[in-house]
CSV table of C-alpha atoms in Angstrom, one decimal:
chain,number,residue,atom,x,y,z
U,1148,SER,CA,96.9,27.5,-57.5
U,1149,ASN,CA,98.5,29.4,-60.1
U,1150,THR,CA,98.3,27.1,-62.7
U,1151,ALA,CA,96.2,29.1,-66.1
U,1152,HIS,CA,93.8,27.9,-67.8
U,1153,SER,CA,92.6,28.7,-71.9
U,1154,ILE,CA,89.3,28.7,-71.5
U,1155,ILE,CA,87.1,29.5,-74.5
U,1156,LEU,CA,83.3,29.1,-74.2
U,1157,LEU,CA,82.1,28.1,-78.2
U,1158,ARG,CA,78.6,28.0,-79.3
U,1159,THR,CA,77.0,25.8,-81.0
U,1160,ASP,CA,74.1,22.5,-81.5
U,1161,VAL,CA,72.3,20.5,-78.6
U,1162,TYR,CA,73.2,17.7,-81.4
U,1163,HIS,CA,77.3,18.5,-80.5
U,1164,ALA,CA,79.1,15.1,-79.0
U,1165,ASP,CA,80.3,17.2,-76.0
U,1166,PHE,CA,76.5,18.7,-74.6
U,1167,GLN,CA,75.5,16.0,-75.1
U,1168,VAL,CA,77.9,14.2,-72.2
U,1169,LEU,CA,77.6,16.6,-69.4
U,1170,VAL,CA,73.5,16.6,-69.5
U,1171,LYS,CA,74.2,13.3,-69.1
U,1172,ALA,CA,76.1,14.2,-66.5
U,1173,LEU,CA,73.6,16.6,-64.6
U,1174,ASP,CA,69.9,13.7,-65.4
U,1175,ALA,CA,72.5,11.6,-63.7
U,1176,GLU,CA,72.9,14.5,-61.1
U,1177,PHE,CA,68.8,15.5,-60.2
U,1178,TRP,CA,68.5,11.3,-60.4
U,1179,VAL,CA,71.3,11.4,-57.5
U,1180,ARG,CA,69.7,14.4,-55.6
U,1181,TYR,CA,66.2,14.1,-56.3
U,1182,PRO,CA,65.2,10.6,-56.2
U,1183,ASP,CA,62.0,11.6,-54.7
U,1184,THR,CA,60.5,13.7,-57.9
U,1185,GLN,CA,63.2,14.0,-60.5
U,1186,GLN,CA,60.4,12.4,-62.2
U,1187,ASN,CA,57.7,15.2,-62.2
U,1188,PHE,CA,61.3,17.5,-63.9
U,1189,GLU,CA,61.7,14.5,-66.1
U,1190,PRO,CA,59.5,15.6,-69.6
U,1191,TYR,CA,60.9,19.3,-68.8
U,1192,ASN,CA,64.6,18.8,-68.9
U,1193,LYS,CA,64.6,18.2,-72.1
U,1194,VAL,CA,65.7,20.7,-74.8
U,1195,ASP,CA,65.1,20.3,-79.1
U,1196,ASP,CA,66.7,22.1,-81.5
U,1197,THR,CA,65.8,25.5,-81.3
U,1198,ALA,CA,68.4,25.6,-77.9
U,1199,ARG,CA,71.1,28.6,-78.4
U,1200,VAL,CA,74.3,26.0,-76.3
U,1201,VAL,CA,76.8,27.7,-75.1
U,1202,LEU,CA,79.5,24.8,-73.2
U,1203,ALA,CA,82.8,26.0,-72.1
U,1204,LEU,CA,86.1,24.3,-72.6
U,1205,VAL,CA,89.2,24.4,-70.3
U,1206,ASN,CA,92.0,23.8,-71.7
U,1207,GLY,CA,89.7,22.3,-75.4
U,1208,THR,CA,87.9,19.7,-72.5
U,1209,ALA,CA,83.9,20.4,-71.4
U,1210,ALA,CA,83.6,21.5,-68.4
U,1211,GLY,CA,80.6,22.8,-68.2
U,1212,CYS,CA,77.2,24.0,-71.3
U,1213,GLY,CA,73.9,26.0,-70.6
U,1214,CYS,CA,71.9,27.0,-73.0
U,1215,PHE,CA,68.4,29.4,-73.4
U,1216,ARG,CA,65.5,28.6,-75.3
U,1217,PRO,CA,63.4,31.8,-77.1
U,1218,MET,CA,60.0,31.4,-75.6
U,1219,THR,CA,57.4,32.1,-78.6
U,1220,LEU,CA,54.5,34.2,-77.5
U,1221,HIS,CA,57.0,36.3,-76.2
U,1222,THR,CA,59.8,38.7,-78.0
U,1223,GLY,CA,62.4,38.7,-76.2
U,1224,VAL,CA,62.4,36.2,-74.0
U,1225,ALA,CA,63.8,33.1,-73.7
U,1226,GLU,CA,63.9,30.5,-70.9
U,1227,ILE,CA,68.1,29.1,-69.3
U,1228,LYS,CA,68.6,24.7,-69.7
U,1229,ARG,CA,71.3,22.9,-68.9
U,1230,MET,CA,73.4,24.8,-67.0
U,1231,TYR,CA,75.9,22.5,-65.8
U,1232,VAL,CA,79.4,22.6,-64.9
U,1233,ALA,CA,80.9,19.2,-64.2
U,1234,PRO,CA,83.0,18.8,-60.7
U,1235,THR,CA,86.6,18.3,-60.8
């Protein structure tokens, strides 16, 4: 489509309501895709308040998210977590 869209990347935290909604959708998607193994990874899919969160807003609506968590044992190294784009 030739429709122009406004895309904003918003730095926020793990407590942002839109991030919480998208993460719940991501978790639900994992359970649908990997019903036999998701329980093994569930403990690792959590993020704490040290995570740096980015939301992608399309025309003001949260459409995607991701975050990274600095690794404490390795300077300059981060773990990418909770990357998700909502289906349209």
